[in-house]
Short mmCIF file of C-alpha atoms and ligand atoms in Angstrom, two decimals:
data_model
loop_
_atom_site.label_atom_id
_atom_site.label_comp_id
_atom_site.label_asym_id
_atom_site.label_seq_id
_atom_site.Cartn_x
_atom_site.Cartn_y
_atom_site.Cartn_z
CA UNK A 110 23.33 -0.13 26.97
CA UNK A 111 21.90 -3.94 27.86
CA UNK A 112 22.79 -7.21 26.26
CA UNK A 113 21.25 -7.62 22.61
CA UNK A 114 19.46 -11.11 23.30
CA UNK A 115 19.86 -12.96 19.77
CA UNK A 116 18.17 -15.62 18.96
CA UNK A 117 19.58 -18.10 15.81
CA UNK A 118 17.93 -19.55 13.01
CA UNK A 119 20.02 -21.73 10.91
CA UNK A 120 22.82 -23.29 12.64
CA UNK A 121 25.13 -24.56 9.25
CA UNK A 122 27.85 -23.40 7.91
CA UNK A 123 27.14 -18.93 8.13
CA UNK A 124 25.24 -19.51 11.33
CA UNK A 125 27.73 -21.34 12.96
CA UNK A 126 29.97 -18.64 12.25
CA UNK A 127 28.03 -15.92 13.67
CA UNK A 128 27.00 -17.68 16.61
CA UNK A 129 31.09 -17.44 17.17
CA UNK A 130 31.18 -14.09 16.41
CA UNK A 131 28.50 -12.83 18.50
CA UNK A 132 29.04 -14.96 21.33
CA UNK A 133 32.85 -14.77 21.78
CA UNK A 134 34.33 -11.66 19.43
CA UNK A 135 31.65 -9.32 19.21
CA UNK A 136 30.45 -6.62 22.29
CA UNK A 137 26.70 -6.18 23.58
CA UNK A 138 25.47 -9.83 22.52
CA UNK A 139 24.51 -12.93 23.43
CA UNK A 140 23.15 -15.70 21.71
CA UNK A 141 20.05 -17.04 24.03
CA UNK A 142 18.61 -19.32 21.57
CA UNK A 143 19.18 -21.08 18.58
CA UNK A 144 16.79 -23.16 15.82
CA UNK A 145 17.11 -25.36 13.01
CA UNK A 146 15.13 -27.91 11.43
CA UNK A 147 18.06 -30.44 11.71
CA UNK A 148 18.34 -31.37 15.45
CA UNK A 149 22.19 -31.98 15.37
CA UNK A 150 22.62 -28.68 13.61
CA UNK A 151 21.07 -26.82 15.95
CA UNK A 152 22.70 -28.73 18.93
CA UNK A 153 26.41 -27.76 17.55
CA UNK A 154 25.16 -24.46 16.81
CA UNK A 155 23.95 -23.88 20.69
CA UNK A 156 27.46 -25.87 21.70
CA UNK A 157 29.15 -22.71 20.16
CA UNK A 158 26.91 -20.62 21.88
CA UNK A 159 26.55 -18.59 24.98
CA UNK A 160 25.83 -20.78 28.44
CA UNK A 161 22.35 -21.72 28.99
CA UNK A 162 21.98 -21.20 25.20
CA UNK A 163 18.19 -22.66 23.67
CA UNK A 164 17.27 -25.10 21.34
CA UNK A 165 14.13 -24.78 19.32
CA UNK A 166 12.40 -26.74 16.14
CA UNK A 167 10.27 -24.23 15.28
CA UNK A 168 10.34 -20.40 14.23
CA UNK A 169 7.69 -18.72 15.79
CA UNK A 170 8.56 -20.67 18.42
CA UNK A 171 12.09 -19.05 18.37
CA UNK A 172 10.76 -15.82 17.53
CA UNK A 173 7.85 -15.34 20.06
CA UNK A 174 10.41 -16.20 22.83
CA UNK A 175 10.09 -13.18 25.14
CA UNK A 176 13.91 -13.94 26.30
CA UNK A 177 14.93 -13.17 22.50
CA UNK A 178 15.38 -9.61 21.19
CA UNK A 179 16.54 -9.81 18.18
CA UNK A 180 16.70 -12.87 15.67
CA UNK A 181 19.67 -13.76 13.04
CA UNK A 182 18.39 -15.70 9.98
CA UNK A 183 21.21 -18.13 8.51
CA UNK A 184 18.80 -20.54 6.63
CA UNK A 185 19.37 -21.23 2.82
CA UNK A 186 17.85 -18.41 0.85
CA UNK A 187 14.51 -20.24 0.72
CA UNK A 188 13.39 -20.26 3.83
CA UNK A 189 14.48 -16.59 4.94
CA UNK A 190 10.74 -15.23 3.84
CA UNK A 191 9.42 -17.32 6.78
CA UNK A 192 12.23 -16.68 9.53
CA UNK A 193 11.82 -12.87 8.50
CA UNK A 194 8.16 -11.90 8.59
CA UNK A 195 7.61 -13.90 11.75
CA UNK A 196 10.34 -11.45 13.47
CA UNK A 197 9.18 -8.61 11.59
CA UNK A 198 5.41 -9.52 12.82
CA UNK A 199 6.59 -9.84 16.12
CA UNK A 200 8.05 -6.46 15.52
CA UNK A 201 11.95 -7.47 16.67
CA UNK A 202 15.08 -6.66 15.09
CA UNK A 203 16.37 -9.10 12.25
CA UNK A 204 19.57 -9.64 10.47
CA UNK A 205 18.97 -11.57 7.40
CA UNK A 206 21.49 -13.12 5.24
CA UNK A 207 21.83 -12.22 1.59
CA UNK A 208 19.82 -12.74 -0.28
CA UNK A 209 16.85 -11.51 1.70
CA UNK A 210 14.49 -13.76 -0.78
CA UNK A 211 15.18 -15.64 -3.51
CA UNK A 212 12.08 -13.95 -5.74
CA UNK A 213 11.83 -10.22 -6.21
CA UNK A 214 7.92 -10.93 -5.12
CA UNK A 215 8.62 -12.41 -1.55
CA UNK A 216 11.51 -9.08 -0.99
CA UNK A 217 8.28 -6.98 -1.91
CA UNK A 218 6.08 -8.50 0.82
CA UNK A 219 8.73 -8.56 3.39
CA UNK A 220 9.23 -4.69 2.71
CA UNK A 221 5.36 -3.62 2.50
CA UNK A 222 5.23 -5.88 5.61
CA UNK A 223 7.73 -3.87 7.51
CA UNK A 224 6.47 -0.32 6.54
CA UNK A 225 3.51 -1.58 7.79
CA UNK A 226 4.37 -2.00 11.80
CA UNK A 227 6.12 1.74 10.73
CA UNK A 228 9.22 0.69 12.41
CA UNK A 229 12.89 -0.08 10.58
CA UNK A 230 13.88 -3.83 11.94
CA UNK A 231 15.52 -5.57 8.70
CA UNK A 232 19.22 -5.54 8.15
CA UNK A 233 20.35 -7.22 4.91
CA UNK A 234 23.58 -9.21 5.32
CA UNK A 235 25.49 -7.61 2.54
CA UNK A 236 28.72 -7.61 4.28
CA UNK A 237 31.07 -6.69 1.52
CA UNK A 238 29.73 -2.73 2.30
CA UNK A 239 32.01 -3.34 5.36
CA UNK A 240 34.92 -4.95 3.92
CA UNK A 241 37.73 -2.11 4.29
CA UNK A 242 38.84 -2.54 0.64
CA UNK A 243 35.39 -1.69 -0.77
CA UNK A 244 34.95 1.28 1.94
CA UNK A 245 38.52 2.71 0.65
CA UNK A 246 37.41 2.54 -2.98
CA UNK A 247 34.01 4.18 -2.10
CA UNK A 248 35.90 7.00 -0.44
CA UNK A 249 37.84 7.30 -3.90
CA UNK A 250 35.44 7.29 -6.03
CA UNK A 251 32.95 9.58 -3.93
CA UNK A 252 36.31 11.71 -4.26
CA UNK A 253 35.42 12.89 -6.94
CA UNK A 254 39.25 12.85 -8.96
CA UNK A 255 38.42 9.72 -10.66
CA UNK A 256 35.97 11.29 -12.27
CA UNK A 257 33.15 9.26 -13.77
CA UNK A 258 33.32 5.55 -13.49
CA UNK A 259 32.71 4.01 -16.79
CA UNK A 260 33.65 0.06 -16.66
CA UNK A 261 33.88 -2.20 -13.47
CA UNK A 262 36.01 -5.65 -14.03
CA UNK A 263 35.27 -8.09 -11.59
CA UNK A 264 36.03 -11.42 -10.43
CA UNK A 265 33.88 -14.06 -8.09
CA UNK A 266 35.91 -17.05 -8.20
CA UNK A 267 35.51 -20.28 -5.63
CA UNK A 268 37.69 -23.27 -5.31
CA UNK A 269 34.69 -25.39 -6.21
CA UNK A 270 30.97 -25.97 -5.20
CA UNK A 271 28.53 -28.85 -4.08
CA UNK A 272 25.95 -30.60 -6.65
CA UNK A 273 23.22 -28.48 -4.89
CA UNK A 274 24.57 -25.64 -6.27
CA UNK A 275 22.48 -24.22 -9.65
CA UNK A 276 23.17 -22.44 -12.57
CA UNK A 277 20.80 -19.96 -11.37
CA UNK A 278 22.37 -19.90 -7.93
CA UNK A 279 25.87 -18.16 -9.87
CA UNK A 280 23.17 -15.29 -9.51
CA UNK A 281 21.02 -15.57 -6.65
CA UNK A 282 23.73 -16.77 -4.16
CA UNK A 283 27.05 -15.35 -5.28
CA UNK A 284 26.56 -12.65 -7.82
CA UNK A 285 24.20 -11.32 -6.03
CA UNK A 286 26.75 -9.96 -3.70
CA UNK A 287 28.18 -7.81 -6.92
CA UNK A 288 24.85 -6.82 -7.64
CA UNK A 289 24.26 -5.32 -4.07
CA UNK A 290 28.19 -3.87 -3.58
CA UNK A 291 28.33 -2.56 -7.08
CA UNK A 292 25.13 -0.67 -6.38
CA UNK A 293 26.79 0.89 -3.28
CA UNK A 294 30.05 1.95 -4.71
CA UNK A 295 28.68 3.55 -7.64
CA UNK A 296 25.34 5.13 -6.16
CA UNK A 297 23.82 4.01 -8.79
CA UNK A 298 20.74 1.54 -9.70
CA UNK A 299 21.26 -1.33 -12.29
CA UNK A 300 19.45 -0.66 -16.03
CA UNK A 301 19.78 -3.94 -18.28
CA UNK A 302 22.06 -7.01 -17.56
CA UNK A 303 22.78 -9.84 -19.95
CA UNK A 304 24.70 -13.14 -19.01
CA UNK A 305 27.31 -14.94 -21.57
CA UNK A 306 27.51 -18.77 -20.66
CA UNK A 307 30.96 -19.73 -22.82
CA UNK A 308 32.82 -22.78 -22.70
CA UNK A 309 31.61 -25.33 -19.17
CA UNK A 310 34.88 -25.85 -17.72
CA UNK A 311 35.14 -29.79 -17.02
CA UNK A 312 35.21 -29.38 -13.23
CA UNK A 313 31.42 -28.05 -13.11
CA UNK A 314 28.69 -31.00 -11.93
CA UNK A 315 26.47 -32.03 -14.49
CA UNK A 316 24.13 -29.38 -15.72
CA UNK A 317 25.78 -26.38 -13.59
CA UNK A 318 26.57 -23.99 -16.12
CA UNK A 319 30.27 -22.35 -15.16
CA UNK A 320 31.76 -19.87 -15.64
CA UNK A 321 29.26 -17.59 -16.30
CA UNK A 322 30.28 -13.66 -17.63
CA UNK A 323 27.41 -11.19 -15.60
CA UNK A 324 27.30 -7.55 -17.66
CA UNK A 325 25.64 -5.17 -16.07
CA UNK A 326 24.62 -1.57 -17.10
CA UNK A 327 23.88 1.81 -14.37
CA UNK A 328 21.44 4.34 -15.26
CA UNK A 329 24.29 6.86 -15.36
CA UNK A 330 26.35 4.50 -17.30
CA UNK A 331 28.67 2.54 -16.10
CA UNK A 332 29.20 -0.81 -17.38
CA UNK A 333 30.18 -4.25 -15.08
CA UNK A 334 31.72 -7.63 -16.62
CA UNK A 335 31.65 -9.92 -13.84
CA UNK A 336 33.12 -13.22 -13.99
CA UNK A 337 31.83 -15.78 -12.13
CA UNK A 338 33.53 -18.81 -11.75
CA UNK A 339 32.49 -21.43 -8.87
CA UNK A 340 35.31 -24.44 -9.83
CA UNK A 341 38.16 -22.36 -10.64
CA UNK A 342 39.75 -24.83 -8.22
CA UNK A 343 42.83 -22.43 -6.98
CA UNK A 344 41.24 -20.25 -4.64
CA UNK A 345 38.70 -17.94 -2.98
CA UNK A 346 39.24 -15.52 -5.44
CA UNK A 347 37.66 -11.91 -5.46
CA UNK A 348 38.52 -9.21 -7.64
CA UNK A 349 37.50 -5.34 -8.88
CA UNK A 350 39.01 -2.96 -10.63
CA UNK A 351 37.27 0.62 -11.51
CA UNK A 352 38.31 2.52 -14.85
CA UNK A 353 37.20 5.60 -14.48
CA UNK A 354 38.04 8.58 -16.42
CA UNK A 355 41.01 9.55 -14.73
CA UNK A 356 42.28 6.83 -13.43
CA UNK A 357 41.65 3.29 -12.17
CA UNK A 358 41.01 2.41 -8.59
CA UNK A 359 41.67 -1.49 -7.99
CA UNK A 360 40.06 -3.85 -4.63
CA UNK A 361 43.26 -4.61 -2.39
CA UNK A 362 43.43 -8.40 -1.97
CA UNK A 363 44.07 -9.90 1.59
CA UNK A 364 47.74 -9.28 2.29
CA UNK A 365 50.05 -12.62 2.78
CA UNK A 366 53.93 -12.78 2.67
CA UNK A 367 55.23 -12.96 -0.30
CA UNK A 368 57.97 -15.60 -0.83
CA UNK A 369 61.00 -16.49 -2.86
CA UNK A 370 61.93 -20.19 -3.24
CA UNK A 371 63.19 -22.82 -5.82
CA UNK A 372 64.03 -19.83 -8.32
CA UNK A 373 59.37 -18.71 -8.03
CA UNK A 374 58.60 -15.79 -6.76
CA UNK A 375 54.93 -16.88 -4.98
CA UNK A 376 51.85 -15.77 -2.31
CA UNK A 377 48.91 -17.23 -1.14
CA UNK A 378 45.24 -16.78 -1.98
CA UNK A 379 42.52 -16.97 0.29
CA UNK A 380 40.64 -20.53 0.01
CA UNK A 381 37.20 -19.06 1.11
CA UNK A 382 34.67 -16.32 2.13
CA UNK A 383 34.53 -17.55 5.46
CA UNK A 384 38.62 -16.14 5.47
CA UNK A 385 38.55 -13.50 2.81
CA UNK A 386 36.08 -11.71 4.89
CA UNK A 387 36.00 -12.31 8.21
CA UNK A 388 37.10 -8.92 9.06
CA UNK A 389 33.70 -7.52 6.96
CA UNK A 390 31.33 -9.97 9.09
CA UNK A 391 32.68 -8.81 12.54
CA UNK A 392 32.67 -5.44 11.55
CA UNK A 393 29.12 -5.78 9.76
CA UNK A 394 27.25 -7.53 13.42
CA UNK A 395 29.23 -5.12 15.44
CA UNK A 396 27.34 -2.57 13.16
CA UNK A 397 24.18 -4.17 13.50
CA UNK A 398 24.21 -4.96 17.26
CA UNK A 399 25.01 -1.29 17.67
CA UNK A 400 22.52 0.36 15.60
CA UNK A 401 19.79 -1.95 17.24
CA UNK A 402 20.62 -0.69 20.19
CA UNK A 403 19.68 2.46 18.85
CA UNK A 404 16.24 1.21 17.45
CA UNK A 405 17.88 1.82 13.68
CA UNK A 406 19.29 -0.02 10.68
CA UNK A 407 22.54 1.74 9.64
CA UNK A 408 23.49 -1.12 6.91
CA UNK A 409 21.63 -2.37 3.81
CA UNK A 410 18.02 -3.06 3.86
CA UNK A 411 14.92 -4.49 3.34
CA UNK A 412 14.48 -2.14 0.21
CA UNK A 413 18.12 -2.81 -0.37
CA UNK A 414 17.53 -6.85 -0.56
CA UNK A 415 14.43 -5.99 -2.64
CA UNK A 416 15.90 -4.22 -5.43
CA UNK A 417 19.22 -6.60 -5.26
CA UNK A 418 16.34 -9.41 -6.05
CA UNK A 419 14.79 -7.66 -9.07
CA UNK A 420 18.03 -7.35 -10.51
CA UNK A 421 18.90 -11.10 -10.12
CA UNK A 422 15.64 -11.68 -11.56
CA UNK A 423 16.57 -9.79 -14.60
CA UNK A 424 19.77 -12.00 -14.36
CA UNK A 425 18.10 -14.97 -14.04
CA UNK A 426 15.67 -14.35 -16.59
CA UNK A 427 18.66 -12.93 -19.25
CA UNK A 428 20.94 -16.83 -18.64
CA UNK A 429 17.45 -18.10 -20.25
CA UNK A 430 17.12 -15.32 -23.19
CA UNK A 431 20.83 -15.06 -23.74
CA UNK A 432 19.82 -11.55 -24.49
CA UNK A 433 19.82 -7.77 -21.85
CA UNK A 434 17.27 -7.85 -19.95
CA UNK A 435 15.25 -4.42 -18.50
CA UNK A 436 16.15 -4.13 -14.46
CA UNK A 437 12.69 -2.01 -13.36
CA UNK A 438 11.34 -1.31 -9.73
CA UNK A 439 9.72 1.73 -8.14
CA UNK A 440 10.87 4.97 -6.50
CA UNK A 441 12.32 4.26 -3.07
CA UNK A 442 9.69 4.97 -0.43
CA UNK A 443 10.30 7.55 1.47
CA UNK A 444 10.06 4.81 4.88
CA UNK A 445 13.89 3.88 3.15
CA UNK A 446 15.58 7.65 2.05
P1 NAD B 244 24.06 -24.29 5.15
O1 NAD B 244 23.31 -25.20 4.27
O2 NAD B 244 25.43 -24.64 5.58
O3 NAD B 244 23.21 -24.06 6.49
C1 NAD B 244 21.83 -23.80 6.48
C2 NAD B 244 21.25 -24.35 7.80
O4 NAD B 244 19.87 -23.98 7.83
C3 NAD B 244 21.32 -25.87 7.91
O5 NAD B 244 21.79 -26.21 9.20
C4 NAD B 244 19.87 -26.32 7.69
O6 NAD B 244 19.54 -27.51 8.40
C5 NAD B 244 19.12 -25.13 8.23
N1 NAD B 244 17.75 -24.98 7.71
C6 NAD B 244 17.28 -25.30 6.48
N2 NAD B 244 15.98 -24.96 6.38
C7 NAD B 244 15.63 -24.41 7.56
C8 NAD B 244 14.42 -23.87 8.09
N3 NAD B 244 13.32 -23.82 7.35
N4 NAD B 244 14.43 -23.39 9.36
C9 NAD B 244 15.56 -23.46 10.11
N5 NAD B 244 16.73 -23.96 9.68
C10 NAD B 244 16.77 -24.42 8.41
O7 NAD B 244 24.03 -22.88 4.43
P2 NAD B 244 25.04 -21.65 4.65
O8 NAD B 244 26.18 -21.77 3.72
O9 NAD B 244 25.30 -21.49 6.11
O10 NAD B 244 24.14 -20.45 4.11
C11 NAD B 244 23.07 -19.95 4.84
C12 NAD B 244 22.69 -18.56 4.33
O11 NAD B 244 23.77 -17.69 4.50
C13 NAD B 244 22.32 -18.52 2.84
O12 NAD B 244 21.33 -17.57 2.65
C14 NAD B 244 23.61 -18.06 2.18
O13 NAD B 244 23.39 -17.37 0.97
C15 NAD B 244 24.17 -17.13 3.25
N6 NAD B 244 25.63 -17.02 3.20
C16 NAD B 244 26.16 -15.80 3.16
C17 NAD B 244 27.52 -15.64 3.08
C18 NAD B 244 28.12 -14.28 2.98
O14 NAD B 244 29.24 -14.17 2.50
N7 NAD B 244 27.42 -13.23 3.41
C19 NAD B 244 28.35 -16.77 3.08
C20 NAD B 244 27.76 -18.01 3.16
C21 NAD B 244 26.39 -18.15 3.24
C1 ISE B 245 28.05 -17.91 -0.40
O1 ISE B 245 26.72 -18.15 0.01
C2 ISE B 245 28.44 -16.51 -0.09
O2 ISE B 245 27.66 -15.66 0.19
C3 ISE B 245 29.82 -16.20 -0.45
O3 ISE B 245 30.19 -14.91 -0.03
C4 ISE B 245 29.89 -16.29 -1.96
O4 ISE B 245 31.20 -15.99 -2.39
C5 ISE B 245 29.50 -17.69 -2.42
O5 ISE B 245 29.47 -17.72 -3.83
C6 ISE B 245 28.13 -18.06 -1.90
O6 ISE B 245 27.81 -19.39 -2.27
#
């Protein structure tokens, strides 16, 4: 099996990251190239890189390099439509960040777009389906002696957020990972969904809307309260418990010491997701390098990031209505059974 070739687009925060990952941790990559449309980004993104590593401006410029196999798109949810259907056009592999779009509309295009050229390229980066906590519960509840699960309790908390960050970003860019994982665990497909704004705690910018309380209904039933809470200001704090009908099934947290001093029993909390699941991202590229290899996608996608997108829509649309809101989309195409 040869070196997977990546090339980079997006060098912040995630993409810096990765470029780590699958340059130093990860087997059967290399990062050739990177891009970004900030020229110091992508120069500290190609410092973390491989030897020799490439600096582009441009995507198609990126993605039409014939020393690039595969492409990694770490750009703000925006501009992933672009990043994605230039690979996909140029028929080579892509891992996309969540969310694959941020409209339902631009998922849609992106997934007739790939059924088109008949082949499966898109991976979705919905790495919480590789975190071993959710895998374990998965296991449990696929079981079968939990019987049905009827309510899912959750928690999406961050130590605090920028003043880029929207009211309706609590959905597209953090809930959105519920949304997709909840999907996954339950084998289910989201119904209605209504969002409660309560009391703005005093941390939030102005007009950013936090915490918000996500519910959630399945077709068979089950019922999710999420809380999501981007200034909680204590931690990177992510939580799920499953009440089924025999039982409850609860998400492990990251395991720290746990100490006794000054007459407090205490242990730490993760401070963010670049920590809390750094184990899920390595495993998740690992995954993906892999199955490329292969010419398949094993993990979440394109249809995956579509119908994760019509859901947040719903979301979206429900923060403004204050009332549930109907989740529909199509049969799954047979391209994605
Ligand atoms: P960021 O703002 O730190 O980095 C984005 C980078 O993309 C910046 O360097 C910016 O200059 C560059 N950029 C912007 N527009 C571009 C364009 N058109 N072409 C090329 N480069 C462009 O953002 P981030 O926190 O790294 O997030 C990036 C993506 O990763 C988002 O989609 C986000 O939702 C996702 N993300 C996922 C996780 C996860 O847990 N899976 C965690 C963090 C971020
Ligand atoms: C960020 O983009 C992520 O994807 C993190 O996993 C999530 O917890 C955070 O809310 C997002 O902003």
């Amino acid at each position: 099996m040869g070196t997977l070739k990546i090339g980079v687009i997006g060098c912040g925060a995630i993409g810096r990251e990765h470029i780590k990952r699958l340059s130093n941790r990860l087997t059967g990559s290399k990062v050739v190239a990177v891009m970004d449309v900030f020229e110091e980004g992508a120069k500290k993104g190609a410092a973390m890189a491989n030897e020799g590593c490439k600096v582009y401006s441009d995507i198609n410029a990126i993605v039409n390099d014939p020393d690039v196999d595969a492409l990694v798109v770490t750009t703000p949810g925006f501009a992933h439509k672009d990043a994605v259907m230039a690979a996909v056009k140029a028929g080579k592999p892509v891992f996309c960040e969540k969310p694959l779009c941020t409209t339902s509309d631009d998922c849609k295009e992106i997934v007739d777009a790939e059924m088109a050229t008949g082949k499966h390229l898109v991976q979705v980066g919905f790495m919480r389906r590789y975190d071993r906590g959710y895998k374990q519960m998965k296991e449990l509840i696929d079981g079968g002696t939990f019987g049905k699960p009827l309510v899912i309790k959750c928690t999406h908390r961050a130590i605090n957020v920028d003043d880029s960050y929207t009211t309706e970003m609590a959905v597209t860019d953090t809930a959105i990972h519920e949304i997709d994982v909840l999907h996954w665990l339950l084998g289910d497909d989201w119904k209605k969904v209504q969002v409660i704004m309560g009391e703005n705690t005093k941390n939030a910018h102005e007009g950013l809307a936090d915490p918000q309380i996500m519910i959630m209904q399945s077709k068979g039933g089950a019922t999710v309260v999420l809380e999501v809470y981007v200034n909680c200001g204590f931690g990177y704090d992510i939580n799920c418990e499953v009440v089924c009908e025999e039982g409850t099934i609860t998400l492990p947290c990251p395991s720290f010491p746990t100490v006794r001093k000054d007459c407090k029993i205490s242990t730490d909390i993760e401070q963010n997701w670049i920590l809390r699941f750094i184990d899920s991202y390595d495993v998740e590229l690992q995954d993906w390098i892999d199955s490329v290899a292969k010419g398949e996608v094993n993990g979440p996608n394109a249809w995956d990031g579509y119908i994760a997108e019509v859901t947040a829509d719903a979301l979206v649309k429900a923060q403004k209505t204050g009332t549930f809101e109907e989740v529909s989309f199509g049969d799954t195409p047979a391209f994605y059974k």
